[in-house]
Short mmCIF file of C-alpha atoms and ligand atoms in Angstrom, two decimals:
data_model
loop_
_atom_site.label_atom_id
_atom_site.label_comp_id
_atom_site.label_asym_id
_atom_site.label_seq_id
_atom_site.Cartn_x
_atom_site.Cartn_y
_atom_site.Cartn_z
CA UNK C 1053 -91.15 146.40 44.13
CA UNK C 1054 -87.61 145.21 44.57
CA UNK C 1055 -86.41 141.36 45.63
CA UNK C 1056 -85.09 143.59 48.72
CA UNK C 1057 -88.14 145.25 49.79
CA UNK C 1058 -90.42 142.14 49.31
CA UNK C 1059 -87.34 140.38 51.65
CA UNK C 1060 -87.58 142.97 54.11
CA UNK C 1061 -91.26 142.67 54.54
CA UNK C 1062 -91.39 138.99 53.99
CA UNK C 1063 -88.84 138.27 57.46
CA UNK C 1064 -91.75 140.58 59.45
CA UNK C 1065 -94.31 137.90 58.11
CA UNK C 1066 -92.40 134.27 58.02
CA UNK C 1067 -89.89 132.60 59.95
CA UNK C 1068 -86.98 133.67 58.14
CA UNK C 1069 -88.96 135.23 55.59
CA UNK C 1070 -89.82 131.77 54.31
CA UNK C 1071 -92.12 128.46 54.08
CA UNK C 1072 -89.29 126.46 53.76
CA UNK C 1073 -85.74 127.05 54.95
CA UNK C 1074 -83.55 126.94 51.67
CA UNK C 1075 -85.87 129.10 50.14
CA UNK C 1076 -83.68 131.97 52.35
CA UNK C 1077 -81.03 132.13 50.54
CA UNK C 1078 -79.04 131.68 54.05
CA UNK C 1079 -76.16 128.88 52.99
CA UNK C 1080 -75.39 130.98 50.21
CA UNK C 1081 -75.94 134.83 51.34
CA UNK C 1082 -77.22 137.63 49.70
CA UNK C 1083 -81.19 138.39 49.15
CA UNK C 1084 -83.46 135.88 47.72
CA UNK C 1085 -85.10 136.52 44.64
CA UNK C 1086 -88.56 136.63 44.18
CA UNK C 1087 -90.16 134.78 41.84
CA UNK C 1088 -93.37 136.23 39.62
CA UNK C 1089 -93.92 134.09 36.77
CA UNK C 1090 -91.97 130.76 35.22
CA UNK C 1091 -92.32 129.20 31.64
CA UNK C 1092 -90.18 126.08 30.22
CA UNK C 1093 -86.94 126.58 31.42
CA UNK C 1094 -86.73 129.99 32.73
CA UNK C 1095 -88.42 132.02 35.97
CA UNK C 1096 -88.41 135.77 35.75
CA UNK C 1097 -88.35 137.73 39.46
CA UNK C 1098 -90.77 140.65 40.46
CA UNK C 1099 -88.19 142.86 38.87
CA UNK C 1100 -88.43 141.54 35.04
CA UNK C 1101 -84.88 139.53 35.64
CA UNK C 1102 -84.95 136.12 34.14
CA UNK C 1103 -82.90 132.85 34.79
CA UNK C 1104 -82.65 129.74 33.37
CA UNK C 1105 -83.90 126.94 36.53
CA UNK C 1106 -81.85 124.24 37.19
CA UNK C 1107 -83.85 124.16 40.82
CA UNK C 1108 -87.36 123.33 39.42
CA UNK C 1109 -88.96 123.50 42.30
CA UNK C 1110 -86.75 120.91 43.94
CA UNK C 1111 -87.93 118.68 41.38
CA UNK C 1112 -91.61 118.30 40.32
CA UNK C 1113 -91.54 119.87 37.35
CA UNK C 1114 -90.20 117.20 34.95
CA UNK C 1115 -91.64 119.25 31.54
CA UNK C 1116 -90.54 122.70 32.82
CA UNK C 1117 -92.45 125.49 34.01
CA UNK C 1118 -96.16 126.07 33.38
CA UNK C 1119 -96.21 123.09 30.72
CA UNK C 1120 -98.86 124.15 28.20
CA UNK C 1121 -100.50 120.58 28.13
CA UNK C 1122 -100.87 120.03 32.13
CA UNK C 1123 -101.92 123.70 32.27
CA UNK C 1124 -105.13 123.24 30.10
CA UNK C 1125 -105.85 120.11 32.24
CA UNK C 1126 -105.26 122.29 35.44
CA UNK C 1127 -107.33 124.73 33.54
CA UNK C 1128 -110.29 121.93 33.44
CA UNK C 1129 -109.43 120.91 36.83
CA UNK C 1130 -110.06 124.02 38.16
CA UNK C 1131 -113.58 124.40 36.01
CA UNK C 1132 -114.87 121.16 37.45
CA UNK C 1133 -114.42 122.44 41.19
CA UNK C 1134 -111.07 121.75 42.93
CA UNK C 1135 -112.11 119.48 45.91
CA UNK C 1136 -114.92 117.60 46.69
CA UNK C 1137 -113.59 115.02 49.80
CA UNK C 1138 -115.46 112.31 48.22
CA UNK C 1139 -114.89 109.64 46.04
CA UNK C 1140 -113.91 111.20 42.29
CA UNK C 1141 -112.47 109.66 38.82
CA UNK C 1142 -109.03 111.43 39.26
CA UNK C 1143 -107.04 109.34 41.71
CA UNK C 1144 -108.67 106.69 40.70
CA UNK C 1145 -107.33 107.12 36.83
CA UNK C 1146 -103.76 108.27 38.59
CA UNK C 1147 -103.64 105.33 40.39
CA UNK C 1148 -104.51 102.57 37.49
CA UNK C 1149 -102.06 104.31 35.10
CA UNK C 1150 -98.94 103.86 38.00
CA UNK C 1151 -100.16 100.27 38.92
CA UNK C 1152 -100.45 99.32 35.15
CA UNK C 1153 -96.82 99.77 34.69
CA UNK C 1154 -95.07 99.18 38.18
CA UNK C 1155 -95.15 96.25 39.47
CA UNK C 1156 -94.38 96.71 43.14
CA UNK C 1157 -97.51 99.19 43.08
CA UNK C 1158 -100.13 96.94 43.66
CA UNK C 1159 -101.69 99.40 46.02
CA UNK C 1160 -101.19 103.42 46.52
CA UNK C 1161 -102.74 105.96 49.15
CA UNK C 1162 -102.25 109.33 47.78
CA UNK C 1163 -101.16 112.35 50.69
CA UNK C 1164 -100.20 115.50 50.24
CA UNK C 1165 -96.44 115.70 50.54
CA UNK C 1166 -93.48 113.73 50.55
CA UNK C 1167 -93.45 113.96 54.29
CA UNK C 1168 -96.73 112.66 54.77
CA UNK C 1169 -95.95 109.53 52.85
CA UNK C 1170 -92.73 108.53 54.37
CA UNK C 1171 -94.48 109.21 58.12
CA UNK C 1172 -97.37 106.42 56.78
CA UNK C 1173 -95.42 104.16 55.34
CA UNK C 1174 -93.36 103.93 58.01
CA UNK C 1175 -96.54 103.41 60.20
CA UNK C 1176 -97.81 100.55 58.01
CA UNK C 1177 -94.05 99.07 58.26
CA UNK C 1178 -94.24 99.10 61.75
CA UNK C 1179 -98.06 97.88 62.12
CA UNK C 1180 -97.26 94.72 59.57
CA UNK C 1181 -94.06 93.71 61.25
CA UNK C 1182 -95.06 94.48 65.10
CA UNK C 1183 -92.05 96.09 65.61
CA UNK C 1184 -90.84 99.63 66.50
CA UNK C 1185 -87.12 100.32 65.11
CA UNK C 1186 -86.79 102.11 61.55
CA UNK C 1187 -83.12 101.87 60.22
CA UNK C 1188 -82.11 105.06 58.28
CA UNK C 1189 -78.77 106.13 56.53
CA UNK C 1190 -76.43 109.34 57.40
CA UNK C 1191 -76.99 111.87 54.41
CA UNK C 1192 -80.40 110.72 53.32
CA UNK C 1193 -83.10 112.95 54.30
CA UNK C 1194 -87.31 111.65 54.35
CA UNK C 1195 -89.25 114.71 55.52
CA UNK C 1196 -89.37 116.28 58.62
CA UNK C 1197 -91.02 114.07 60.87
CA UNK C 1198 -89.82 113.60 64.37
CA UNK C 1199 -88.47 110.22 64.44
CA UNK C 1200 -86.04 111.35 60.98
CA UNK C 1201 -84.98 114.48 61.70
CA UNK C 1202 -81.37 112.44 62.95
CA UNK C 1203 -77.43 112.06 62.10
CA UNK C 1204 -75.56 109.53 63.48
CA UNK C 1205 -74.94 109.98 66.89
CA UNK C 1206 -71.15 109.46 68.94
CA UNK C 1207 -71.08 106.25 70.84
CA UNK C 1208 -72.39 103.07 70.04
CA UNK C 1209 -73.08 102.04 66.33
CA UNK C 1210 -76.94 102.88 65.51
CA UNK C 1211 -77.02 105.96 67.92
CA UNK C 1212 -79.00 108.94 66.82
CA UNK C 1213 -78.52 112.88 67.51
CA UNK C 1214 -80.85 115.56 66.78
CA UNK C 1215 -80.98 117.55 63.56
CA UNK C 1216 -83.74 119.62 65.07
CA UNK C 1217 -84.81 121.27 68.04
CA UNK C 1218 -88.37 120.32 69.90
CA UNK C 1219 -88.06 116.74 69.20
CA UNK C 1220 -88.76 114.39 72.10
CA UNK C 1221 -86.33 112.23 73.14
CA UNK C 1222 -88.39 109.05 72.66
CA UNK C 1223 -89.18 110.09 69.27
CA UNK C 1224 -85.23 109.74 68.33
CA UNK C 1225 -85.19 105.87 70.16
CA UNK C 1226 -86.80 104.06 67.25
CA UNK C 1227 -84.59 105.61 65.05
CA UNK C 1228 -81.32 104.08 63.70
CA UNK C 1229 -78.24 105.32 61.57
CA UNK C 1230 -75.83 103.84 59.43
CA UNK C 1231 -73.40 105.24 57.20
CA UNK C 1232 -74.05 104.84 53.20
CA UNK C 1233 -72.21 102.86 51.15
CA UNK C 1234 -70.65 100.46 53.95
CA UNK C 1235 -71.85 96.85 54.03
CA UNK C 1236 -69.46 96.12 57.16
CA UNK C 1237 -70.96 99.43 59.61
CA UNK C 1238 -74.91 98.55 58.10
CA UNK C 1239 -74.69 94.88 58.77
CA UNK C 1240 -73.07 95.81 62.54
CA UNK C 1241 -76.25 98.49 63.26
CA UNK C 1242 -78.48 96.25 61.57
CA UNK C 1243 -77.50 92.84 63.49
CA UNK C 1244 -77.62 94.29 66.74
CA UNK C 1245 -81.18 95.14 66.09
CA UNK C 1246 -82.44 92.53 63.50
CA UNK C 1247 -85.37 91.43 65.46
CA UNK C 1248 -86.89 94.84 66.01
CA UNK C 1249 -86.21 96.43 62.86
CA UNK C 1250 -89.47 97.07 60.98
CA UNK C 1251 -87.70 99.35 58.21
CA UNK C 1252 -84.77 100.32 56.48
CA UNK C 1253 -85.23 103.65 54.49
CA UNK C 1254 -83.27 104.58 51.75
CA UNK C 1255 -83.36 107.20 49.10
CA UNK C 1256 -82.14 104.52 46.35
CA UNK C 1257 -80.36 107.63 44.66
CA UNK C 1258 -79.30 109.76 47.86
CA UNK C 1259 -80.08 113.48 46.60
CA UNK C 1260 -80.58 115.76 49.41
CA UNK C 1261 -76.82 116.02 50.76
CA UNK C 1262 -75.45 116.33 47.02
CA UNK C 1263 -75.59 113.77 45.07
CA UNK C 1264 -74.49 110.78 46.31
CA UNK C 1265 -75.14 107.70 43.62
CA UNK C 1266 -74.53 104.49 45.72
CA UNK C 1267 -73.31 101.16 44.35
CA UNK C 1268 -75.95 98.37 42.57
CA UNK C 1269 -74.69 95.57 45.06
CA UNK C 1270 -74.75 98.08 48.38
CA UNK C 1271 -78.27 98.39 47.31
CA UNK C 1272 -78.97 94.75 47.09
CA UNK C 1273 -77.32 93.85 49.90
CA UNK C 1274 -79.78 96.10 52.16
CA UNK C 1275 -82.44 94.29 50.20
CA UNK C 1276 -81.74 91.07 51.28
CA UNK C 1277 -80.34 91.88 54.79
CA UNK C 1278 -83.88 93.30 55.17
CA UNK C 1279 -85.72 90.22 53.46
CA UNK C 1280 -83.72 87.58 55.76
CA UNK C 1281 -84.47 89.69 58.79
CA UNK C 1282 -88.12 90.07 58.10
CA UNK C 1283 -87.90 93.82 57.96
CA UNK C 1284 -89.49 95.72 55.27
CA UNK C 1285 -87.46 97.68 52.68
CA UNK C 1286 -88.86 101.19 52.35
CA UNK C 1287 -87.65 103.30 49.12
CA UNK C 1288 -88.07 107.16 49.72
CA UNK C 1289 -88.48 108.06 45.81
CA UNK C 1290 -89.92 110.99 46.21
CA UNK C 1291 -86.95 112.56 44.46
CA UNK C 1292 -86.55 109.78 42.45
CA UNK C 1293 -89.94 108.36 41.13
CA UNK C 1294 -90.65 108.98 37.61
CA UNK C 1295 -87.55 110.88 37.32
CA UNK C 1296 -85.00 108.07 37.18
CA UNK C 1297 -87.17 106.26 35.29
CA UNK C 1298 -91.11 105.58 34.76
CA UNK C 1299 -90.29 103.18 37.38
CA UNK C 1300 -87.85 105.28 39.25
CA UNK C 1301 -84.68 104.14 41.15
CA UNK C 1302 -86.23 100.79 41.93
CA UNK C 1303 -86.79 100.01 38.08
CA UNK C 1304 -83.18 101.35 37.28
CA UNK C 1305 -81.68 99.44 39.92
CA UNK C 1306 -83.91 96.59 39.77
CA UNK C 1307 -84.59 96.27 43.29
CA UNK C 1308 -88.05 95.12 44.89
CA UNK C 1309 -89.42 97.26 47.57
CA UNK C 1310 -92.04 96.65 49.95
CA UNK C 1311 -93.39 99.83 50.61
CA UNK C 1312 -92.09 102.80 48.36
CA UNK C 1313 -92.80 106.71 48.31
CA UNK C 1314 -93.85 109.27 45.76
CA UNK C 1315 -93.81 113.39 45.51
CA UNK C 1316 -93.12 115.88 43.55
CA UNK C 1317 -93.53 114.64 39.86
CA UNK C 1318 -96.30 112.28 40.97
CA UNK C 1319 -98.42 115.78 41.33
CA UNK C 1320 -96.89 117.49 38.50
CA UNK C 1321 -96.20 120.64 40.59
CA UNK C 1322 -99.12 120.32 43.12
CA UNK C 1323 -98.72 119.18 46.57
CA UNK C 1324 -99.08 115.64 46.01
CA UNK C 1325 -97.06 112.38 47.72
CA UNK C 1326 -97.99 108.88 47.56
CA UNK C 1327 -97.12 105.72 49.43
CA UNK C 1328 -97.21 102.47 47.47
CA UNK C 1329 -96.75 98.53 47.73
CA UNK C 1330 -97.69 95.08 48.15
CA UNK C 1331 -101.67 94.73 48.33
CA UNK C 1332 -101.05 92.92 51.99
CA UNK C 1333 -99.60 96.21 53.63
CA UNK C 1334 -101.77 98.58 52.27
CA UNK C 1335 -104.65 97.05 53.14
CA UNK C 1336 -103.40 97.36 56.49
CA UNK C 1337 -104.81 100.93 56.03
CA UNK C 1338 -107.79 102.21 57.19
CA UNK C 1339 -110.48 101.51 56.10
CA UNK C 1340 -109.39 98.43 54.96
CA UNK C 1341 -107.38 98.47 57.71
CA UNK C 1342 -106.08 99.28 61.62
CA UNK C 1343 -103.46 101.36 60.60
CA UNK C 1344 -104.99 104.87 60.12
CA UNK C 1345 -104.14 107.63 58.10
CA UNK C 1346 -106.08 110.40 56.52
CA UNK C 1347 -106.35 113.92 54.53
CA UNK C 1348 -108.79 116.49 54.22
CA UNK C 1349 -107.17 117.61 50.84
CA UNK C 1350 -105.79 114.02 49.87
CA UNK C 1351 -106.14 112.74 46.22
CA UNK C 1352 -107.06 116.53 45.55
CA UNK C 1353 -108.23 116.33 41.86
CA UNK C 1354 -105.81 119.24 40.58
CA UNK C 1355 -103.25 117.55 41.47
CA UNK C 1356 -104.40 114.18 40.72
CA UNK C 1357 -105.15 115.47 37.32
CA UNK C 1358 -101.44 117.72 36.63
CA UNK C 1359 -99.88 114.27 38.16
CA UNK C 1360 -101.53 112.33 35.57
CA UNK C 1361 -100.97 114.93 32.60
CA UNK C 1362 -97.74 115.09 33.34
CA UNK C 1363 -96.90 111.37 33.67
CA UNK C 1364 -98.73 110.37 30.39
CA UNK C 1365 -96.98 113.23 28.48
CA UNK C 1366 -93.09 111.59 29.57
CA UNK C 1367 -94.88 108.61 28.38
CA UNK C 1368 -96.16 109.84 25.09
CA UNK C 1369 -92.94 111.76 24.60
CA UNK C 1370 -90.44 108.58 25.43
CA UNK C 1371 -89.21 111.31 27.59
CA UNK C 1372 -87.53 109.42 30.33
CA UNK C 1373 -84.65 108.08 27.61
CA UNK C 1374 -85.09 111.46 25.80
CA UNK C 1375 -83.78 113.43 29.14
CA UNK C 1376 -81.45 111.12 30.13
CA UNK C 1377 -79.82 111.49 26.91
CA UNK C 1378 -79.99 115.29 26.93
CA UNK C 1379 -78.59 114.93 30.62
CA UNK C 1380 -75.85 112.76 29.49
CA UNK C 1381 -74.95 115.33 26.76
CA UNK C 1382 -74.95 118.39 29.00
CA UNK C 1383 -73.12 116.52 31.39
CA UNK C 1384 -70.24 115.03 28.94
CA UNK C 1385 -69.90 118.86 27.55
CA UNK C 1386 -70.12 120.78 31.08
CA UNK C 1387 -66.95 117.97 32.03
CA UNK C 1388 -65.20 118.87 29.21
CA UNK C 1389 -65.17 122.46 29.86
CA UNK C 1390 -64.32 122.41 33.74
CA UNK C 1391 -61.53 120.13 33.26
CA UNK C 1392 -60.18 122.81 31.09
CA UNK C 1393 -60.38 126.14 32.76
CA UNK C 1394 -61.83 124.67 36.33
CA UNK C 1395 -60.29 121.45 36.81
CA UNK C 1396 -61.30 120.87 40.74
CA UNK C 1397 -64.88 120.74 39.62
CA UNK C 1398 -66.92 118.01 39.32
CA UNK C 1399 -70.11 116.97 37.65
CA UNK C 1400 -72.06 114.30 39.19
CA UNK C 1401 -75.12 112.78 37.38
CA UNK C 1402 -78.05 110.58 38.17
CA UNK C 1403 -80.56 110.50 35.05
CA UNK C 1404 -81.91 114.15 34.99
CA UNK C 1405 -80.33 114.94 38.58
CA UNK C 1406 -76.94 116.81 38.70
CA UNK C 1407 -74.89 118.33 41.27
CA UNK C 1408 -71.83 120.75 40.71
CA UNK C 1409 -69.22 120.33 43.21
CA UNK C 1410 -65.69 121.75 44.30
CA UNK C 1411 -63.43 119.06 45.19
CA UNK C 1412 -63.64 115.68 47.21
CA UNK C 1413 -63.10 111.96 46.08
CA UNK C 1414 -63.56 111.51 42.06
CA UNK C 1415 -67.15 109.69 43.66
CA UNK C 1416 -68.85 110.30 46.43
CA UNK C 1417 -70.78 108.02 48.04
CA UNK C 1418 -71.29 109.43 51.31
CA UNK C 1419 -71.45 112.95 53.12
CA UNK C 1420 -67.96 112.22 54.52
CA UNK C 1421 -65.98 112.44 51.14
CA UNK C 1422 -67.45 115.21 50.12
CA UNK C 1423 -64.77 118.00 50.10
CA UNK C 1424 -65.47 120.66 52.76
CA UNK C 1425 -63.34 122.91 50.25
CA UNK C 1426 -67.50 122.74 47.94
CA UNK C 1427 -69.24 124.32 51.03
CA UNK C 1428 -67.14 127.57 50.83
CA UNK C 1429 -67.03 127.95 46.74
CA UNK C 1430 -70.68 127.06 46.27
CA UNK C 1431 -72.04 130.69 47.31
CA UNK C 1432 -69.36 132.76 45.04
CA UNK C 1433 -70.30 129.85 41.95
CA UNK C 1434 -74.33 130.19 42.67
CA UNK C 1435 -73.85 134.49 42.80
CA UNK C 1436 -71.69 134.34 39.79
CA UNK C 1437 -73.89 132.14 37.96
CA UNK C 1438 -77.00 134.24 39.13
CA UNK C 1439 -75.85 137.41 38.14
CA UNK C 1440 -75.12 135.62 34.43
CA UNK C 1441 -78.96 134.62 34.35
CA UNK C 1442 -78.83 130.97 35.51
CA UNK C 1443 -80.55 130.39 38.84
CA UNK C 1444 -78.79 127.05 41.01
CA UNK C 1445 -80.48 125.91 44.21
CA UNK C 1446 -79.70 127.96 46.93
CA UNK C 1447 -77.57 125.35 48.79
CA UNK C 1448 -74.59 123.65 48.74
CA UNK C 1449 -76.05 120.24 48.93
CA UNK C 1450 -79.25 120.57 47.17
CA UNK C 1451 -78.98 119.13 43.66
CA UNK C 1452 -79.83 120.74 40.16
CA UNK C 1453 -82.68 119.35 37.91
CA UNK C 1454 -83.37 119.14 34.20
CA UNK C 1455 -86.34 119.08 32.51
CA UNK C 1456 -87.90 118.75 28.98
CA UNK C 1457 -87.83 122.39 28.12
CA UNK C 1458 -84.31 122.26 28.58
CA UNK C 1459 -83.96 122.57 25.00
CA UNK C 1460 -80.39 122.39 23.07
CA UNK C 1461 -80.09 126.15 22.93
CA UNK C 1462 -80.81 126.29 26.50
CA UNK C 1463 -78.26 124.30 28.10
CA UNK C 1464 -75.76 125.75 25.27
CA UNK C 1465 -76.54 129.24 27.02
CA UNK C 1466 -76.40 127.48 30.81
CA UNK C 1467 -73.17 125.95 30.25
CA UNK C 1468 -71.43 128.92 29.67
CA UNK C 1469 -73.19 130.77 32.61
CA UNK C 1470 -72.16 127.82 34.35
CA UNK C 1471 -68.05 127.70 32.96
CA UNK C 1472 -67.93 131.59 33.52
CA UNK C 1473 -69.20 131.24 37.13
CA UNK C 1474 -66.78 128.48 38.09
CA UNK C 1475 -64.08 130.50 36.77
CA UNK C 1476 -64.96 133.41 39.20
CA UNK C 1477 -65.38 131.69 41.69
CA UNK C 1478 -62.13 129.86 41.62
CA UNK C 1479 -60.61 133.24 41.17
CA UNK C 1480 -62.10 134.53 43.96
N1 PMP G 2216 -87.98 112.39 50.96
C1 PMP G 2216 -86.99 113.05 49.80
C2 PMP G 2216 -86.34 111.99 49.57
C3 PMP G 2216 -86.96 113.77 50.01
O1 PMP G 2216 -86.45 114.47 49.12
C4 PMP G 2216 -87.99 115.02 50.12
C5 PMP G 2216 -88.17 116.64 50.11
N2 PMP G 2216 -87.29 117.07 49.19
C6 PMP G 2216 -89.29 114.49 51.38
C7 PMP G 2216 -88.68 113.07 51.38
C8 PMP G 2216 -90.13 115.02 51.81
O2 PMP G 2216 -90.78 116.07 50.93
P1 PMP G 2216 -91.96 116.96 51.06
O3 PMP G 2216 -90.59 118.16 51.13
O4 PMP G 2216 -93.04 117.04 50.16
O5 PMP G 2216 -92.10 116.93 52.45
#
């Protein structure tokens, strides 16, 4: 069985052969590898080829693949029956663990994906404020709800254009878009609609258009504008939650969101999302309040137990500072070696999130500061790394993740591969 044979069958069964677009390798070219199994920092495809994995399922696996402690808890959870559609103690345990450690989380509601978390949080924001508009930033991704699949349109500041077919025009009419890292431009859009903005939503560390770390004073500015105008600050921590640190990017930047959205790590690699925040906001949600939101598999016990086991394990290992230090060392090493042999290649980092890019400004904080050369260079880099046994995210604008399972020897091996791959991509 080859990857090619499987992909030919897959395109006859699913759109583009996949169940989520980036997996199809469209933006890097070639045939996707079909993963048969994974362990620690490595994935193995159906032909037996093994790769050091920096994609890590796009973020949930902070302990690495198939962590034995999480696996044992998952086995116990399956033995106990995997869904009840009734009250159970597992979501309560996860909720209490989080509420006890994150002061701006007084109540939490578990859902099944990041998309659902964001969609629901924004519904709460609209209900709480009685306003309709949502302001988002160019270059941030918040899942695939209708009103959020937009980019900046031409014409008036804040105007939007759809980034997907199939959206009703009036779904977009409630969304405003402002550029990242620009107080003046944000103020112009915000002030023009201030009394009708229910929420400003941002990825505090945008990581869906490459990695675009933001200035703390800029994030603080956004928070201040929201509180001044009675708009809610919604932090989308689907990637950064329990990744930037136990308290996510809000903790790292000392921000106090009204509402926060989680996904990925919170479910330990199972389909879990959550939205959370102050009690009086979350208590607007049914059955406590009038905002309807429900889910057949919400707070699925396998995901709840995997999530809690993951977070407890990270806490027991003092994992967040350890992983941050390991990522810092790896990035320092890569930067030194790229400086010597592939000098226009940059490595950006926030905690254990990394991005390797060709050219552009020393610090990219907005999509329009990314060099156009990167898009043409990355497919060459990706395949040069893949041939040498390193699996990177299969898109120039997706970030790399590090896990606790990426030990020193794995990272040393990976660094050699990445340097050789960058040299090859620069040559060809
Ligand atoms: N928000 C952010 C910041 C994300 O990165 C993602 C997914 N990568 C989502 C929302 C949507 O999450 P999901 O794919 O679980 O629906």
